Coordinates of C-alpha atoms and ligand atoms in Angstrom, one line a residue:
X17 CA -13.6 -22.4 18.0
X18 CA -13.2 -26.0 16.7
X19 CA -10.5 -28.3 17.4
X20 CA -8.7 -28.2 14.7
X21 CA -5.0 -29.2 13.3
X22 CA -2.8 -26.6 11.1
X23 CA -0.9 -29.3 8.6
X24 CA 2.1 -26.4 7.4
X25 CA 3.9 -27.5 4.1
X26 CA 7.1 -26.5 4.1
X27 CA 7.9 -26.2 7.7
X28 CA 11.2 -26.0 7.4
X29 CA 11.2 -22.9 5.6
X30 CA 11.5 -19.6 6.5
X31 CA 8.2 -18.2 6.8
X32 CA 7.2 -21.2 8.8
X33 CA 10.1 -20.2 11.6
X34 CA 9.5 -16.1 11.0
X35 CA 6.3 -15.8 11.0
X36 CA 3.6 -19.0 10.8
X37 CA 4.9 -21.0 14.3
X38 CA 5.5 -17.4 15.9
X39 CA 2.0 -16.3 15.2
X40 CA 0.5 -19.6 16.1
X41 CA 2.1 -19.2 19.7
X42 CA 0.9 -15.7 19.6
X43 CA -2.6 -16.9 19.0
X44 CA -1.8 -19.6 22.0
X45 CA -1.0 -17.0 24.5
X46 CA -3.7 -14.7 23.2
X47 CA -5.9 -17.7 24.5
X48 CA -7.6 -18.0 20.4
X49 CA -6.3 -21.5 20.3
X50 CA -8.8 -24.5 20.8
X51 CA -8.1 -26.8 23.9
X52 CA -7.6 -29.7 20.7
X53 CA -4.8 -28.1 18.5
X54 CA -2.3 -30.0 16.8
X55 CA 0.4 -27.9 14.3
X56 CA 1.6 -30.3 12.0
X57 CA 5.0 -29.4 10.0
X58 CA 5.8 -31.5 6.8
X59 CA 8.2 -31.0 4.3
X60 CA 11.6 -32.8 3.0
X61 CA 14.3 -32.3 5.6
X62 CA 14.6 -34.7 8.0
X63 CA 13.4 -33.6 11.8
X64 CA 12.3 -35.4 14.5
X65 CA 9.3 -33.9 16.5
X66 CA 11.8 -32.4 19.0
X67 CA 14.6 -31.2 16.5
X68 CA 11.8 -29.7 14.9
X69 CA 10.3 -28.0 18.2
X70 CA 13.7 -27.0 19.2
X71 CA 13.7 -24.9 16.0
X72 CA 10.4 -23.4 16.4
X73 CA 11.3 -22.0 19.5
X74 CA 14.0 -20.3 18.4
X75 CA 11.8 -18.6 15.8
X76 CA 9.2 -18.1 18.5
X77 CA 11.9 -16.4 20.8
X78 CA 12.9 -14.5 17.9
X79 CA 9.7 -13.4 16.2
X80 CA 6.8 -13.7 18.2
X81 CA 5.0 -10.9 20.0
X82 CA 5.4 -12.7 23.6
X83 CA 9.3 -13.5 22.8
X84 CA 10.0 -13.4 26.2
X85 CA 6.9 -15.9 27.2
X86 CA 9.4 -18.0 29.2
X87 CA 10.3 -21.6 28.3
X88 CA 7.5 -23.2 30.3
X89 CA 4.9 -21.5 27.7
X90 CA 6.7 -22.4 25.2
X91 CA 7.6 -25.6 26.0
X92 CA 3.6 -26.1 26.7
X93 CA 2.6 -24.7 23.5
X94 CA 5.2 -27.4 21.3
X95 CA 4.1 -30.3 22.9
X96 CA 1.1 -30.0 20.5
X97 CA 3.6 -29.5 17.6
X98 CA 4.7 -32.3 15.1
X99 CA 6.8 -32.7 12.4
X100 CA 6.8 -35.6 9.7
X101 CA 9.3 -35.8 6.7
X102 CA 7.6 -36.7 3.5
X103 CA 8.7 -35.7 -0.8
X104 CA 6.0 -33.9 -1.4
X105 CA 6.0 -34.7 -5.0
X106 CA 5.1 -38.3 -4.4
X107 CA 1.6 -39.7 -4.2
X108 CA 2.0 -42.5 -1.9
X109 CA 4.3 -40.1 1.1
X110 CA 0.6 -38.7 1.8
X111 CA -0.4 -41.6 3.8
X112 CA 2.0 -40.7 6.1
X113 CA 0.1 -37.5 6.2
X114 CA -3.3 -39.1 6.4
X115 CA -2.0 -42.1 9.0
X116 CA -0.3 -39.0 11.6
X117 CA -3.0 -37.2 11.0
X118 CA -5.2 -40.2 12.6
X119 CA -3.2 -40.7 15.3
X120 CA -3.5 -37.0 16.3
X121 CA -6.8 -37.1 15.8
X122 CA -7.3 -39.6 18.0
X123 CA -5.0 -39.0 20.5
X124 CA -6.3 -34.4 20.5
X125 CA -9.5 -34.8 20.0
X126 CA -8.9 -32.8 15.9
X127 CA -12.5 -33.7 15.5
X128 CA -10.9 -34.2 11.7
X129 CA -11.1 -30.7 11.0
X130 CA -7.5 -29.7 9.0
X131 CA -6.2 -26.3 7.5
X132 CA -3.6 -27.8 4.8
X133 CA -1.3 -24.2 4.6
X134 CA 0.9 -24.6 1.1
X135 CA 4.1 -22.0 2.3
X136 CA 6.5 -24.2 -0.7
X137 CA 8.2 -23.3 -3.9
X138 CA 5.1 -22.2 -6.0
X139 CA 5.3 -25.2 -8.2
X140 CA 3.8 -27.4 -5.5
X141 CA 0.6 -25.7 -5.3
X142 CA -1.0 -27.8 -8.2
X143 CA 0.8 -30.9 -6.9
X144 CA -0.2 -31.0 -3.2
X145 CA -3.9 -30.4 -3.0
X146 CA -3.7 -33.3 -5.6
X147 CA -2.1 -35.8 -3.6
X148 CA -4.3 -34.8 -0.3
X149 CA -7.3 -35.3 -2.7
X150 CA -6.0 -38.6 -3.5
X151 CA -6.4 -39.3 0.2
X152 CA -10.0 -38.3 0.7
X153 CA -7.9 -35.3 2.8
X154 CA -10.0 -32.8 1.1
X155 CA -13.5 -33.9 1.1
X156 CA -15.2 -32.7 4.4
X157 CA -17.5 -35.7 5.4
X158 CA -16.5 -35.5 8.9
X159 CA -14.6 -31.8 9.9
X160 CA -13.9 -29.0 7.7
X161 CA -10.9 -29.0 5.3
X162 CA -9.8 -26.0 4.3
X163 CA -6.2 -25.0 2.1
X164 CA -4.1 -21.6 2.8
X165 CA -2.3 -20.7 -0.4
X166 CA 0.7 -18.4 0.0
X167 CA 2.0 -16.0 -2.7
X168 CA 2.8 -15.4 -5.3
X169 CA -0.7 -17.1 -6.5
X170 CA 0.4 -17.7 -10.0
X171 CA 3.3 -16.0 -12.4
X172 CA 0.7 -14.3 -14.9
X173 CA -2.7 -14.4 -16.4
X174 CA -2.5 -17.9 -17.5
X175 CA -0.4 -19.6 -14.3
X176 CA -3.2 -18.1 -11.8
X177 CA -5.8 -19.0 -13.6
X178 CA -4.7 -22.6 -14.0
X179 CA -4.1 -22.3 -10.5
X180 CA -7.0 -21.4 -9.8
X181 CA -8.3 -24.2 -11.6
X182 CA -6.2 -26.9 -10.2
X183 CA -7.3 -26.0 -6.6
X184 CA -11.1 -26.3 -7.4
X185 CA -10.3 -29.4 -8.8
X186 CA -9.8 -30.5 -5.2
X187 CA -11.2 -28.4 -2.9
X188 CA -14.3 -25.7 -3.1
X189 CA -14.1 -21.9 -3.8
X190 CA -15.1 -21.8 0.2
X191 CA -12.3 -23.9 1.4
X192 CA -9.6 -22.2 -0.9
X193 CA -7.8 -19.2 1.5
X194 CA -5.6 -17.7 -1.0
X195 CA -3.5 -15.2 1.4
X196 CA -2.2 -11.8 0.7
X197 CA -1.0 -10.4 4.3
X198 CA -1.3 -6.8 3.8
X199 CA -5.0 -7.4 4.2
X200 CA -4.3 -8.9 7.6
X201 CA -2.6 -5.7 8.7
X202 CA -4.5 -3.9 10.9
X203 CA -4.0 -0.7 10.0
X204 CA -5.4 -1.7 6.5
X205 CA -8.8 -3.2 7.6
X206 CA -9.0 0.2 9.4
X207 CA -9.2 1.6 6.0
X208 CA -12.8 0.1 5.7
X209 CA -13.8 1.2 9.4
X210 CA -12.4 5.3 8.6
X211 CA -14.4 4.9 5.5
X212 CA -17.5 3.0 7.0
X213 CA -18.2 4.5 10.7
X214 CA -17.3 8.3 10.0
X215 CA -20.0 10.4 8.2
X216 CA -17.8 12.8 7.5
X217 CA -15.0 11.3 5.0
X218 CA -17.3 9.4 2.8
X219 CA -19.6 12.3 1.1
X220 CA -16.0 13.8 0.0
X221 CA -14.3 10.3 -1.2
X222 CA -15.4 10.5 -4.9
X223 CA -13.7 12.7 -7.9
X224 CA -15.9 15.9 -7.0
X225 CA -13.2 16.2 -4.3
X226 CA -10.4 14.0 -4.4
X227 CA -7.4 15.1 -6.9
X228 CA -5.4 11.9 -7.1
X229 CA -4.8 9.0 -4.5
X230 CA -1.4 7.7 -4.1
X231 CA 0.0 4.4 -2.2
X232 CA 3.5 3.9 -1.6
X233 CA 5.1 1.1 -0.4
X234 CA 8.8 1.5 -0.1
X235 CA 11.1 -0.9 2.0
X236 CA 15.0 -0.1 2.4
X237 CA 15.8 -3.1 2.5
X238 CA 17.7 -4.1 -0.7
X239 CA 16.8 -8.5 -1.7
X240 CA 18.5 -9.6 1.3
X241 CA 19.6 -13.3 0.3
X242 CA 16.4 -13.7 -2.3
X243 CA 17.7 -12.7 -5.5
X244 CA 17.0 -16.0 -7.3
X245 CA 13.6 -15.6 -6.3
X246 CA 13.3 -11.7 -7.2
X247 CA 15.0 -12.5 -10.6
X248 CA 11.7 -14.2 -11.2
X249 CA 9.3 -11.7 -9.8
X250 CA 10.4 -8.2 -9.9
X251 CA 8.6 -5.3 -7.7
X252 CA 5.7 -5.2 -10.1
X253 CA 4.8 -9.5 -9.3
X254 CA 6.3 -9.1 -5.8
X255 CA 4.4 -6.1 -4.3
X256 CA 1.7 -4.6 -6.6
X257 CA -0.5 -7.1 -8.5
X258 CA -1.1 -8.5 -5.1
X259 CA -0.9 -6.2 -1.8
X260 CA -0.8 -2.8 -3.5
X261 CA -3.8 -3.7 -5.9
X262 CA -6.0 -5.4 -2.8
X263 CA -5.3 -1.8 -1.1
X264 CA -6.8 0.2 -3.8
X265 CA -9.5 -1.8 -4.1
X266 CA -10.7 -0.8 0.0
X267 CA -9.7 2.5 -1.0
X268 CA -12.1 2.8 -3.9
X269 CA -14.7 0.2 -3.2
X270 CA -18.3 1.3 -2.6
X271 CA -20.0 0.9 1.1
X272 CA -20.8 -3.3 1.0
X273 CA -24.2 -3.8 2.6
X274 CA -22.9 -6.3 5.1
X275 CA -20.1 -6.8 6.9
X276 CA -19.4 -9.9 5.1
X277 CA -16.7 -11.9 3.6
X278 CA -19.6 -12.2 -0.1
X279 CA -20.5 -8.7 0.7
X280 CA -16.4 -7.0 0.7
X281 CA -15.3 -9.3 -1.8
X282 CA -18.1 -8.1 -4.3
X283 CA -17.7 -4.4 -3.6
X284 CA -13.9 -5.3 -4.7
X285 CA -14.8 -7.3 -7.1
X286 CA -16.9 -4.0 -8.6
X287 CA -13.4 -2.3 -8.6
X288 CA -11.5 -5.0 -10.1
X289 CA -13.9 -4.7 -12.9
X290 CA -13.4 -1.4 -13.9
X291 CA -10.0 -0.8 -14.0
X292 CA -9.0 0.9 -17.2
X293 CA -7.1 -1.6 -19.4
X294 CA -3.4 0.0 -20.1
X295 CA -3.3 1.0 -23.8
X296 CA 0.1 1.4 -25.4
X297 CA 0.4 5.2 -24.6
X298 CA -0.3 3.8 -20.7
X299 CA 2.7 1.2 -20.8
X300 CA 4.8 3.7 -22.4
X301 CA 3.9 6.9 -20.9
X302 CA 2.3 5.7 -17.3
X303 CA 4.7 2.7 -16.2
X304 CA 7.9 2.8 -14.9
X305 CA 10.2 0.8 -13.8
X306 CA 13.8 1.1 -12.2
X307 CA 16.6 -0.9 -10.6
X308 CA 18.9 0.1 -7.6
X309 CA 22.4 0.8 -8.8
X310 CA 25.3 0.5 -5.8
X311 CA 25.3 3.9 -4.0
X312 CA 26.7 5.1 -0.8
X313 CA 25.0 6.1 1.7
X314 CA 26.0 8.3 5.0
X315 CA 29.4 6.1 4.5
X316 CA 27.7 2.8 3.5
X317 CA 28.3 0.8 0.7
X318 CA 25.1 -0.3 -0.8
X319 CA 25.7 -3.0 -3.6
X320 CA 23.7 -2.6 -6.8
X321 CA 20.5 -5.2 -7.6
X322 CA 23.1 -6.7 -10.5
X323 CA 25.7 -7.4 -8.0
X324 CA 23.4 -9.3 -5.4
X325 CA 23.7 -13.2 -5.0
X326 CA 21.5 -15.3 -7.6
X327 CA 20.9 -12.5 -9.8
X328 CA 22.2 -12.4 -13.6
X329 CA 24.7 -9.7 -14.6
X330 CA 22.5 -8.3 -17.3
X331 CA 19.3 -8.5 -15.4
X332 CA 16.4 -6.6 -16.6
X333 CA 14.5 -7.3 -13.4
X334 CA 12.4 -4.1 -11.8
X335 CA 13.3 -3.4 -7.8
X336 CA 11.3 -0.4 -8.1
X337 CA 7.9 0.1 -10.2
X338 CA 5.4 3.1 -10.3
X339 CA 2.6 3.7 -12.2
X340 CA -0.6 5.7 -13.3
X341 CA -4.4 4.0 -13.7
X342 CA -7.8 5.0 -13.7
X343 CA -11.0 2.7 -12.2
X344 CA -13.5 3.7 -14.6
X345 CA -17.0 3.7 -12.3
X346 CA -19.3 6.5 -11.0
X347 CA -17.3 7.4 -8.3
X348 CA -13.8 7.3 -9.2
X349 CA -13.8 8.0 -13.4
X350 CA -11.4 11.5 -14.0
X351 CA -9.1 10.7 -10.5
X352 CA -5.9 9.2 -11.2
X353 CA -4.6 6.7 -9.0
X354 CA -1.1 6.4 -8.5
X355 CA 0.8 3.3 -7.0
X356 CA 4.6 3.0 -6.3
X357 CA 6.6 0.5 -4.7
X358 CA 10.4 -0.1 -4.1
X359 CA 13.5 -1.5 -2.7
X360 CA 16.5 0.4 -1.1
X361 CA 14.8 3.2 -1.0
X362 CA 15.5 6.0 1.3
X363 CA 13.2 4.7 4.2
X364 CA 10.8 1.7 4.5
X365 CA 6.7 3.0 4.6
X366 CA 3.3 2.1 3.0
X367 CA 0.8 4.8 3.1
X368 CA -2.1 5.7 1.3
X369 CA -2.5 9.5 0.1
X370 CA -6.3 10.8 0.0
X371 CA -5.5 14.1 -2.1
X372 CA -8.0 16.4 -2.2
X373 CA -9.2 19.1 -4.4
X374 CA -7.8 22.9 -2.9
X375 CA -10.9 25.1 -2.0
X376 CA -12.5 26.7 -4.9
X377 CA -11.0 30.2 -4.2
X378 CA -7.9 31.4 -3.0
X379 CA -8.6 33.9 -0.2
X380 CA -5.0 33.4 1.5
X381 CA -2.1 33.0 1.0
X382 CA -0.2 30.2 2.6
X383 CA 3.4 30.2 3.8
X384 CA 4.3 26.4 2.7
X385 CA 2.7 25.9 -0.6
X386 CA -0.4 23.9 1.9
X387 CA -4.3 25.5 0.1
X388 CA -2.4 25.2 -3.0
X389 CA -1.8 21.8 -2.9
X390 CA -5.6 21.1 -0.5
X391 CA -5.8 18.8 2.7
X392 CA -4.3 15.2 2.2
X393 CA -5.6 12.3 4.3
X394 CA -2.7 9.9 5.0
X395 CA -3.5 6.3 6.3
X396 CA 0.2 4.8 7.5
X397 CA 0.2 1.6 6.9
X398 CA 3.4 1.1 8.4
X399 CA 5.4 2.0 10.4
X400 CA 3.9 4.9 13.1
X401 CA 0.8 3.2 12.3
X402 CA -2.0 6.0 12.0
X403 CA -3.6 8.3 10.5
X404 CA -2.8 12.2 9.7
X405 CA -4.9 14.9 8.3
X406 CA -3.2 17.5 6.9
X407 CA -5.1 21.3 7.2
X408 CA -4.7 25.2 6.8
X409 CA -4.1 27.1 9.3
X410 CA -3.5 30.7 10.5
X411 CA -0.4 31.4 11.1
X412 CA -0.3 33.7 14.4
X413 CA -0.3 37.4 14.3
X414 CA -1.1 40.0 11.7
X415 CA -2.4 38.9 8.6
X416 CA -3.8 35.7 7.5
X417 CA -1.0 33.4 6.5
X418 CA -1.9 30.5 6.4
X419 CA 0.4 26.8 7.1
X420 CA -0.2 23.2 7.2
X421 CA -0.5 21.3 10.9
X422 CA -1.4 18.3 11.2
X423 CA -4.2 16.4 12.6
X424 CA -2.4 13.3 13.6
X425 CA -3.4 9.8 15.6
X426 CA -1.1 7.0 16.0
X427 CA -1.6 3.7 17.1
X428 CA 1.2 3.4 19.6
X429 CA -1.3 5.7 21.6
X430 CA -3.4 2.8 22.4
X431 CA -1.5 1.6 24.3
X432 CA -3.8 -1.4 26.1
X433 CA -4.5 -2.7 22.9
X434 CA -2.4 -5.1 21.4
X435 CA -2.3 -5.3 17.4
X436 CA -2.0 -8.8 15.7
X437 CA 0.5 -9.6 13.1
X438 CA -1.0 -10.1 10.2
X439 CA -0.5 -13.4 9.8
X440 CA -1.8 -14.1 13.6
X441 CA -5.2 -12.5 12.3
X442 CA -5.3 -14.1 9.3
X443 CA -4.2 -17.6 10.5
X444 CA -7.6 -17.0 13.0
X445 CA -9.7 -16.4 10.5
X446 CA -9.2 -19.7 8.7
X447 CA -9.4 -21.4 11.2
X448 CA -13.0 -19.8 12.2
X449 CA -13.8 -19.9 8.4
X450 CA -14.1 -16.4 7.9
X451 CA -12.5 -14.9 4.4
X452 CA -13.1 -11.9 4.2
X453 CA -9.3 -10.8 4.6
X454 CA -8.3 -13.5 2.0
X455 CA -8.5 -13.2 -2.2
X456 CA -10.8 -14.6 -4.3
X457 CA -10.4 -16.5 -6.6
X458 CA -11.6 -14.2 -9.6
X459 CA -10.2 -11.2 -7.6
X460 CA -6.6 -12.8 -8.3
X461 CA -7.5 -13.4 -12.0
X462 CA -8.8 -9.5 -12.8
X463 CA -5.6 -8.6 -11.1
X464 CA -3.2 -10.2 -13.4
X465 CA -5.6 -9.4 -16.5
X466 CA -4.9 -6.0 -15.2
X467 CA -1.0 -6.2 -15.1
X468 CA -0.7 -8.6 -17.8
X469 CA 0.0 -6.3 -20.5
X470 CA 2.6 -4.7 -18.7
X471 CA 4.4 -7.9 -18.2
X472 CA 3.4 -8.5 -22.3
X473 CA 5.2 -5.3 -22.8
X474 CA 8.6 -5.5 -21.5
X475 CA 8.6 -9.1 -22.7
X476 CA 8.0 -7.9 -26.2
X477 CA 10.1 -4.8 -26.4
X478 CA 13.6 -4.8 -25.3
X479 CA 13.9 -1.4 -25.4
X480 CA 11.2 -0.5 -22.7
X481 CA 12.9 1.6 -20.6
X482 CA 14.2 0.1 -17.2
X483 CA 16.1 3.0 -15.3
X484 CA 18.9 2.7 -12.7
X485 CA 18.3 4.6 -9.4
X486 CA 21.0 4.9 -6.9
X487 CA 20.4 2.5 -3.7
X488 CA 19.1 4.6 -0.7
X489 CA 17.2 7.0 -3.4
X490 CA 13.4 7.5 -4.3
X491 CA 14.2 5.4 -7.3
X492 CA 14.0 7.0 -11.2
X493 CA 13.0 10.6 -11.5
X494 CA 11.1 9.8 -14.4
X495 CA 8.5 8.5 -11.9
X496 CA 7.8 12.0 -10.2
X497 CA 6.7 13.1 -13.9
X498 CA 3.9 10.8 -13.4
X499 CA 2.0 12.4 -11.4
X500 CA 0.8 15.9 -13.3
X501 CA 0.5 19.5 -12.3
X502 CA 2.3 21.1 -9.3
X503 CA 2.1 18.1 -7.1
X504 CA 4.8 15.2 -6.1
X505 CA 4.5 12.0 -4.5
X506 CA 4.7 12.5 -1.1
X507 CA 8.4 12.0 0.0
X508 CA 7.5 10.9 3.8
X509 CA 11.4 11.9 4.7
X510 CA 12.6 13.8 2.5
Ligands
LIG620 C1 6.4 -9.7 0.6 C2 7.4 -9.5 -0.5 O1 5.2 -10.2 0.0 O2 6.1 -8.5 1.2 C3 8.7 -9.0 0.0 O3 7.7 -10.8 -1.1 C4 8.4 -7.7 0.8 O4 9.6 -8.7 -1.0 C5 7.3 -7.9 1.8 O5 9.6 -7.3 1.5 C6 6.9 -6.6 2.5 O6 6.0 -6.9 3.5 P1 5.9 -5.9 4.7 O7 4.8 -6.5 5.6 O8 7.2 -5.9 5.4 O9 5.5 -4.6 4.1

């Protein structure tokens, strides 16, 4: 790999100290880091390079896979880690930027290549790549330039596409690394290989035998501390335009002819595409959104969303959205998808749910309700990373009863292989230039078009329905009428 620096805006934040530094050092001790490495942390507060590394560390010894490294590692990997204090709003504070970058240059061997990774308050997106312009930081005469944009990529429709537009001002679709990080998760780039490498799963993945598909994503967490930033996004912004959305579109993409980043992100493209626009019946009938009331649970006092720091009174934000859509395509057109995703909740899990069609006749009878409802295919996301097929079988003895096993892997069982973070992954492949794992640009437009009238909707009518759900439940019960016939979502512990 390149030498290369990682310039981190807003370093004093806390994904810088959770997640960025402790996956950099992971990516140090995994030996993926270039002899000439410099991280370079910028934003407002005032640090000096070892207040600053004294920090990290903490983070590192908190977060990082190889927590317990020792301090000599440590210590060896922050010596290449800087910190500069700049206002990131004025012009004329990025010399400071371009002049330390220089003098690292110089003094590591950079070889002027720089990733510029934007992890500020969204309204500095536009603003930054600006200013770096305005410093010839962006134009790659001599190393590669590249810019990591962190969510939320824009607020709706319009914001993300003038976004979009204000990067590539700057900087070219190929530099622009707009990051989502379920799609550095490994268990969902596995997604592609169970699809891709087996013969036996792909004949059946179309609607002659798949009933629905269904992706959770439930956390039990409750806001925790962000509730001026959740009053602004909601579950629908937070967790579905983005991740849950870039998950369907592995599910249901067709096979790309390459294993590339143009050949994935056109197959997703292709799904993008043919997403059913929500008419009116869809936002009334197959949409729903709740909100965690206070609840207690096994003796705990859970607070409700309304009562949670930074959030208003009367709020009519969504902690928990569901809802029903259709890709309209060869493969897919007839099967619903359905997506959910929530907080407080009973447990925290992202799965995907391959239902398929029962068998055509009944010969048996089953014991648990199993041929009735056919085999699922369950890809865990998270946690117990794996993957479970659920099948008939006999049950011993007289008869021919028949019950559901299961036909189950899980990662822990591998246990010599060690499993990046997401961010470690995806942090590596910017800075080997691969973006396969990262959006495009047009991939984060059709997304919002997609949601847009949903956000349009409860904009427009006060009276769309917004239910309360008890903290620590599986939010509204309107939600489990969404999905039709004798089937539920899957209630992973229940
Ligand atoms: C983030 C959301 O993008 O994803 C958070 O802003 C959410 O609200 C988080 O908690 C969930 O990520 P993960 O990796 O824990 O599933």
């Amino acid at each position: 790999m390149d030498n290369q620096a990682l310039v981190i805006f807003g370093a004093s934040g806390d994904l810088t100290y959770r997640k960025l530094m402790p996956s950099v050092f992971d990516l140090y001790m995994n030996n993926s880091l270039p002899d000439g490495y410099a991280v370079l942390g910028v934003s407002r507060s005032k640090f000096t390079d070892s207040e600053f590394r004294k920090k990290m560390k903490e983070g590192i010894k908190e977060f990082s896979h190889f927590k317990n490294a020792g301090a000599e590692k440590i210590n060896h990997f922050l010596k290449k880690v800087f910190y500069i204090s700049i206002d990131t709003q004025k012009s004329e504070d990025y010399e400071l930027v371009k002049s330390k970058l220089r003098e690292l240059n110089k003094k590591l061997d950079l070889r002027h290549n720089y990733i510029f990774y934007l992890s500020t308050p969204p309204q500095l997106y536009p603003v930054i790549p600006k200013y770096l312009y305005g410093q010839g930081l962006t134009l790659q005469q001599k190393g590669f330039r590249r810019i990591i944009i962190e969510k939320p990529f824009g607020h709706d429709l319009k914001s993300a596409m003038e976004l979009n537009k204000s990067l590539t001002d700057f900087f070219s679709e190929e530099q622009i690394y707009r990051i989502d990080h379920y799609l550095g998760k490994e268990t969902v780039q596995n997604l592609l290989v169970t699809r891709f490498s087996n013969g036996i799963f792909e004949p059946l993945w179309n609607r002659n035998y798949v009933q629905h598909v269904e992706i959770t994503a439930s956390e039990s967490i409750g806001v925790e501390g962000r509730g001026g930033y959740y009053e602004t996004a909601g579950a629908m912004r937070d967790m579905v335009q983005n991740h849950l959305l870039q998950v369907a579109s592995l599910v249901a993409m067709e096979p790309p002819a390459k294993v590339t980043s143009e050949e994935i992100r056109h197959e997703k493209l292709k799904v993008f595409r043919s997403l059913r626009p929500l008419n009116e019946e869809d936002l009334r009938n197959n949409v729903i959104r709740g909100q965690y009331t206070e609840s207690h649970v096994k003796g705990k006092y859970l607070t409700g969303y309304r009562d949670e720091e930074g959030v208003d009174k009367n709020s009519r934000t969504e902690t928990y959205f569901a809802m029903k859509f259709f890709i309209d395509n060869w493969r897919w057109s007839g099967v619903p998808f359905y997506i959910r995703s929530g907080k407080r909740l009973p447990t925290r899990v992202s799965e995907i749910v391959i239902h398929f069609k029962p068998s055509p006749t009944q010969l048996f009878k089953s014991v648990d309700g199993a041929i009735e409802a056919g085999n699922q295919l369950i890809l865990r996301i998270q946690p117990d990373e794996g993957i479970l097929l659920k099948t008939g079988m006999k049950v011993p003895g007289n008869g021919y009863e028949v019950k559901s096993v299961n036909v189950d892997f899980h990662y822990s069982d591998l246990k010599d292989h060690y499993i990046p973070e997401a961010y470690e992954r995806l942090i590596l492949d910017c800075m080997t230039g691969d973006n396969t794992l990262y959006m495009s640009g047009e991939g984060a437009e059709l997304t919002w078009r997609f949601v847009q009238p949903i956000l349009d909707y409860w904009e427009s009518d006060p009276d769309a329905p917004l239910y309360g759900y008890p903290s620590g439940s599986w939010g509204p019960d309107s939600a489990d009428k969404l999905i039709e016939g004798a089937q539920t979502w899957r209630y992973p512990c229940k």
